[in-house]
Amino acid sequence: MVSANLVLLVIVISGTWHIAIPAQQQVKTMEGKATKSAAGLEQPFILNTWPFINATIKGWETLQTGNAVDAVAAGCAQCETEQCDSTVGYGNSPDENGESTLDAMIMNGLTHEAGSVAGLRRVKDAIAVARAVMEYTKHTLLVGDLATKFAIEMGFKEEDLSTPASINKWKEWKGNNCQPNFRQAVIIVDCNDAGKEVAAEFCLKHGSGKALFVKADVTSNEQLEAAFKLAVDTFGHLDVVANNAGIFNETEWSLMVDINLKAVIAGTYLAIKYMGKNNGGQGGVIINTASIAGILPFGLLLSYSATKWAVVGFTQSFADPNASDYVKNSGIRMIAVCPHITQTNIFGSKVLCPDEQWDNAARSALLKRDEGIIAPEEVAAEFIRGIEDDSLNGAALVIPSPGVQKIKYPDYEAKF
């Protein structure tokens, strides 16, 4: 360990830590004893967490006549020149436009001053520019073109950071359908073109390429799997699958079973195939849209209620400790959201039930529920909760109750 009054300077470049401590400061071992040279003087040291020996040597040489800031800057500059590990310095991993940019940060432990640059374009001396930010500005971070503008004003040379190797790496990535891809994105699958407008709005708000619309009928296994395959081919992997398609019409009970239940089951097995760890995926979360009608009996919507009870049961069974290894080894969690009546197009159907009297009775009963009609945003909030809360697996979340309530299932001993 080191004494509290030491000057520590830390630099991070692409995960590399480089620390220099000058000779005049006391350095102690884990036993609390100061290390000393043969002449009895306390020794300085350089600590580098990566095996870049030349950078460590350069920092050591500089430390003999300079201070700790000089030593770390020199060591990191050496790595920038040598392009250590092909990730530090010019010609490093290019962005999706084929351009190499640089990041660097430097800190003076004595004064707590720090300077950094990120996405520095067309200037090779990233660590020196970061030091200039620390010493000549009141900023701690400059980014992109503004970082480049500052560097040029400080006298640094503007030049291309690409190399033949970095350009080839980018071309190979483009030729591999831009994989691996590190963007967060949304795939919207719908049988109606309205989903295309939603995707366009999402891209306007969150950035180009952040959403993709796929027109597909979820009752068609071929179309549904094509959507899964396109998602993986485009973005590299899947993290979350939302089985959300549904209809609300007792006059088409067979189609309702196909969409509300069978498509959920089909989507789940496709999720295991394309997202499961046992199939080369990363695991993830499946969120099934059920209903309060899947928790409480609702005699005026017999078939609809049956499909939603089945979805809740399917969700609980998926998380059961006695589930098959194929399910358990997938690394996938599953929850069901069970909202009360929600303001969506599904409730706008002209016909709900086989005759007008039944239809009117069902509509009247729904509208008179004490919970009223809730906003889609309330349901969306529970989607996010289901994704983020790792403790939720097999849960049925009622929205609202008022206030979200996690249903407790009967605790029967398994006899299977």
CSV table of C-alpha atoms in Angstrom, one decimal, residues 77-277:
chain,number,residue,atom,x,y,z
A,77,ALA,CA,2.3,8.1,-25.8
A,78,GLN,CA,4.6,5.2,-26.4
A,79,CYS,CA,1.6,2.9,-26.6
A,80,GLU,CA,-0.1,5.2,-29.0
A,81,THR,CA,3.0,5.2,-31.3
A,82,GLU,CA,3.3,1.4,-31.1
A,83,GLN,CA,-0.5,0.9,-31.5
A,84,CYS,CA,-0.4,-1.5,-28.6
A,85,ASP,CA,-2.8,-4.5,-29.0
A,86,SER,CA,-4.2,-2.9,-32.1
A,87,THR,CA,-6.7,-1.0,-29.9
A,88,VAL,CA,-4.5,1.9,-28.6
A,89,GLY,CA,-3.5,4.7,-30.9
A,90,TYR,CA,-4.2,5.4,-34.6
A,91,GLY,CA,-5.4,2.6,-36.8
A,92,ASN,CA,-7.4,1.1,-33.9
A,93,SER,CA,-10.8,-0.6,-34.1
A,94,PRO,CA,-12.8,1.6,-36.6
A,95,ASP,CA,-16.3,2.8,-36.0
A,96,GLU,CA,-19.2,1.8,-38.3
A,97,ASN,CA,-18.2,4.5,-40.8
A,98,GLY,CA,-14.7,3.1,-41.0
A,99,GLU,CA,-13.1,5.9,-39.1
A,100,SER,CA,-10.6,5.4,-36.2
A,101,THR,CA,-11.0,7.8,-33.3
A,102,LEU,CA,-9.2,8.0,-30.0
A,103,ASP,CA,-10.0,8.3,-26.3
A,104,ALA,CA,-7.7,9.2,-23.4
A,105,MET,CA,-7.8,10.4,-19.8
A,106,ILE,CA,-5.2,11.6,-17.4
A,107,MET,CA,-5.4,12.7,-13.8
A,108,ASN,CA,-3.2,14.3,-11.3
A,109,GLY,CA,-3.8,12.6,-8.0
A,110,LEU,CA,-2.3,15.4,-5.9
A,111,THR,CA,-4.5,18.2,-7.3
A,112,HIS,CA,-7.4,15.9,-8.4
A,113,GLU,CA,-7.3,17.7,-11.8
A,114,ALA,CA,-8.3,15.6,-14.8
A,115,GLY,CA,-8.4,15.9,-18.5
A,116,SER,CA,-9.8,13.6,-21.2
A,117,VAL,CA,-10.9,13.4,-24.8
A,118,ALA,CA,-13.3,11.0,-26.4
A,119,GLY,CA,-14.0,10.3,-30.1
A,120,LEU,CA,-10.9,12.5,-30.9
A,121,ARG,CA,-10.7,12.7,-34.7
A,122,ARG,CA,-7.7,13.2,-36.9
A,123,VAL,CA,-5.2,13.8,-34.1
A,124,LYS,CA,-2.8,11.0,-33.0
A,125,ASP,CA,-1.5,12.4,-29.7
A,126,ALA,CA,-4.6,11.6,-27.6
A,127,ILE,CA,-2.9,11.5,-24.3
A,128,ALA,CA,-1.1,14.8,-24.9
A,129,VAL,CA,-4.4,16.4,-25.9
A,130,ALA,CA,-6.0,15.1,-22.7
A,131,ARG,CA,-3.2,16.6,-20.7
A,132,ALA,CA,-3.7,19.9,-22.4
A,133,VAL,CA,-7.4,19.8,-21.5
A,134,MET,CA,-6.4,19.2,-17.9
A,135,GLU,CA,-3.7,22.0,-17.8
A,136,TYR,CA,-5.1,24.6,-20.1
A,137,THR,CA,-8.9,24.5,-19.7
A,138,LYS,CA,-11.5,24.3,-17.0
A,139,HIS,CA,-13.1,21.3,-18.7
A,140,THR,CA,-12.5,17.6,-17.8
A,141,LEU,CA,-13.8,16.2,-21.1
A,142,LEU,CA,-13.9,17.3,-24.7
A,143,VAL,CA,-15.5,15.1,-27.4
A,144,GLY,CA,-15.5,14.6,-31.1
A,145,ASP,CA,-15.0,17.6,-33.5
A,146,LEU,CA,-14.7,20.0,-30.5
A,147,ALA,CA,-11.9,18.0,-29.1
A,148,THR,CA,-10.2,18.1,-32.5
A,149,LYS,CA,-10.7,21.8,-32.8
A,150,PHE,CA,-9.1,22.4,-29.4
A,151,ALA,CA,-6.2,20.1,-30.3
A,152,ILE,CA,-5.5,22.0,-33.5
A,153,GLU,CA,-5.7,25.3,-31.7
A,154,MET,CA,-3.1,24.0,-29.2
A,155,GLY,CA,-0.8,23.2,-32.1
A,156,PHE,CA,-1.3,19.5,-32.6
A,157,LYS,CA,-1.1,18.1,-36.1
A,158,GLU,CA,-4.3,17.0,-38.0
A,159,GLU,CA,-3.8,13.8,-39.9
A,160,ASP,CA,-5.7,10.6,-41.0
A,161,LEU,CA,-5.9,8.0,-38.2
A,162,SER,CA,-6.8,5.1,-40.5
A,163,THR,CA,-4.4,2.5,-41.6
A,164,PRO,CA,-4.7,-0.3,-44.3
A,165,ALA,CA,-5.3,-2.7,-41.4
A,166,SER,CA,-8.1,-0.7,-39.9
A,167,ILE,CA,-9.8,-0.1,-43.3
A,168,ASN,CA,-9.6,-3.9,-44.0
A,169,LYS,CA,-11.1,-4.6,-40.6
A,170,TRP,CA,-14.0,-2.3,-41.4
A,171,LYS,CA,-14.5,-3.8,-44.9
A,172,GLU,CA,-14.6,-7.3,-43.4
A,173,TRP,CA,-17.2,-6.1,-40.9
A,174,LYS,CA,-19.4,-4.6,-43.6
A,175,GLY,CA,-19.0,-7.7,-45.7
A,176,ASN,CA,-20.2,-9.8,-42.7
A,177,ASN,CA,-23.5,-7.9,-42.7
A,178,CYS,CA,-22.2,-5.5,-40.0
A,179,GLN,CA,-21.7,-8.2,-37.4
A,180,PRO,CA,-21.0,-8.2,-34.5
A,181,ASN,CA,-23.4,-5.3,-33.9
A,182,PHE,CA,-23.4,-3.4,-30.6
A,183,ARG,CA,-26.5,-1.2,-31.2
A,184,GLN,CA,-29.6,-1.5,-29.0
A,185,ALA,CA,-32.5,-1.8,-31.3
A,186,VAL,CA,-36.2,-2.8,-31.5
A,187,ILE,CA,-37.8,-5.2,-34.0
A,188,ILE,CA,-41.5,-4.6,-34.5
A,189,VAL,CA,-43.5,-7.5,-35.9
A,190,ASP,CA,-47.1,-6.8,-36.9
A,191,CYS,CA,-49.6,-7.9,-39.5
A,192,ASN,CA,-50.6,-4.2,-40.0
A,193,ASP,CA,-48.6,-1.5,-41.7
A,194,ALA,CA,-49.2,0.7,-38.7
A,195,GLY,CA,-46.1,-0.8,-37.2
A,196,LYS,CA,-44.0,0.8,-40.0
A,197,GLU,CA,-45.0,4.2,-38.7
A,198,VAL,CA,-44.1,3.3,-35.2
A,199,ALA,CA,-40.7,2.1,-36.3
A,200,ALA,CA,-40.1,5.4,-38.2
A,201,GLU,CA,-41.1,7.5,-35.2
A,202,PHE,CA,-38.8,5.4,-33.0
A,203,CYS,CA,-35.9,6.0,-35.4
A,204,LEU,CA,-36.5,9.8,-35.4
A,205,LYS,CA,-36.5,9.9,-31.7
A,206,HIS,CA,-33.6,7.5,-30.9
A,207,GLY,CA,-31.5,7.4,-34.1
A,208,SER,CA,-31.4,5.9,-37.5
A,209,GLY,CA,-31.4,2.1,-37.6
A,210,LYS,CA,-32.7,1.8,-34.0
A,211,ALA,CA,-36.0,0.2,-35.1
A,212,LEU,CA,-36.9,-2.3,-37.8
A,213,PHE,CA,-40.4,-3.1,-38.9
A,214,VAL,CA,-41.3,-6.6,-40.2
A,215,LYS,CA,-44.8,-7.4,-41.6
A,216,ALA,CA,-45.7,-10.9,-40.5
A,217,ASP,CA,-48.7,-12.9,-39.4
A,218,VAL,CA,-47.9,-14.5,-36.0
A,219,THR,CA,-50.2,-17.5,-36.8
A,220,SER,CA,-47.7,-18.4,-39.5
A,221,ASN,CA,-44.7,-20.2,-38.0
A,222,GLU,CA,-42.7,-19.6,-41.2
A,223,GLN,CA,-43.3,-15.8,-41.1
A,224,LEU,CA,-42.7,-15.6,-37.4
A,225,GLU,CA,-39.4,-17.5,-37.7
A,226,ALA,CA,-38.3,-15.3,-40.6
A,227,ALA,CA,-38.8,-12.3,-38.3
A,228,PHE,CA,-36.6,-13.9,-35.6
A,229,LYS,CA,-33.9,-14.8,-38.2
A,230,LEU,CA,-33.9,-11.3,-39.6
A,231,ALA,CA,-33.5,-9.8,-36.2
A,232,VAL,CA,-30.5,-11.9,-35.4
A,233,ASP,CA,-29.0,-11.4,-38.9
A,234,THR,CA,-29.4,-7.6,-38.6
A,235,PHE,CA,-28.4,-7.0,-35.0
A,236,GLY,CA,-26.3,-10.0,-34.1
A,237,HIS,CA,-28.4,-11.3,-31.2
A,238,LEU,CA,-31.6,-11.0,-29.2
A,239,ASP,CA,-32.1,-9.9,-25.6
A,240,VAL,CA,-35.8,-9.5,-25.1
A,241,VAL,CA,-38.9,-11.1,-26.8
A,242,ALA,CA,-42.3,-9.7,-26.2
A,243,ASN,CA,-45.2,-12.0,-27.1
A,244,ASN,CA,-47.8,-9.1,-27.3
A,245,ALA,CA,-50.0,-9.9,-30.3
A,246,GLY,CA,-53.7,-10.4,-29.4
A,247,ILE,CA,-57.3,-10.0,-30.4
A,248,PHE,CA,-60.4,-9.5,-28.3
A,249,ASN,CA,-63.4,-11.1,-30.1
A,250,GLU,CA,-65.5,-14.0,-29.0
A,251,THR,CA,-67.0,-14.3,-32.5
A,252,GLU,CA,-63.6,-15.5,-33.7
A,253,TRP,CA,-62.6,-17.7,-30.8
A,254,SER,CA,-60.5,-20.1,-32.9
A,255,LEU,CA,-58.4,-17.3,-34.4
A,256,MET,CA,-58.2,-15.9,-30.9
A,257,VAL,CA,-56.7,-19.1,-29.6
A,258,ASP,CA,-54.2,-19.1,-32.5
A,259,ILE,CA,-53.1,-15.5,-31.8
A,260,ASN,CA,-53.5,-15.1,-28.1
A,261,LEU,CA,-52.1,-18.5,-27.1
A,262,LYS,CA,-50.5,-20.6,-29.9
A,263,ALA,CA,-48.4,-17.6,-31.1
A,264,VAL,CA,-47.1,-17.1,-27.6
A,265,ILE,CA,-46.0,-20.7,-27.5
A,266,ALA,CA,-44.5,-20.5,-31.0
A,267,GLY,CA,-42.7,-17.2,-30.1
A,268,THR,CA,-41.3,-18.8,-27.0
A,269,TYR,CA,-39.7,-21.8,-28.7
A,270,LEU,CA,-38.3,-19.5,-31.4
A,271,ALA,CA,-36.9,-17.4,-28.6
A,272,ILE,CA,-35.1,-20.4,-27.2
A,273,LYS,CA,-33.8,-21.3,-30.6
A,274,TYR,CA,-32.5,-17.8,-31.4
A,275,MET,CA,-31.8,-16.4,-28.0
A,276,GLY,CA,-31.1,-19.4,-25.7
A,277,LYS,CA,-27.6,-20.0,-24.4
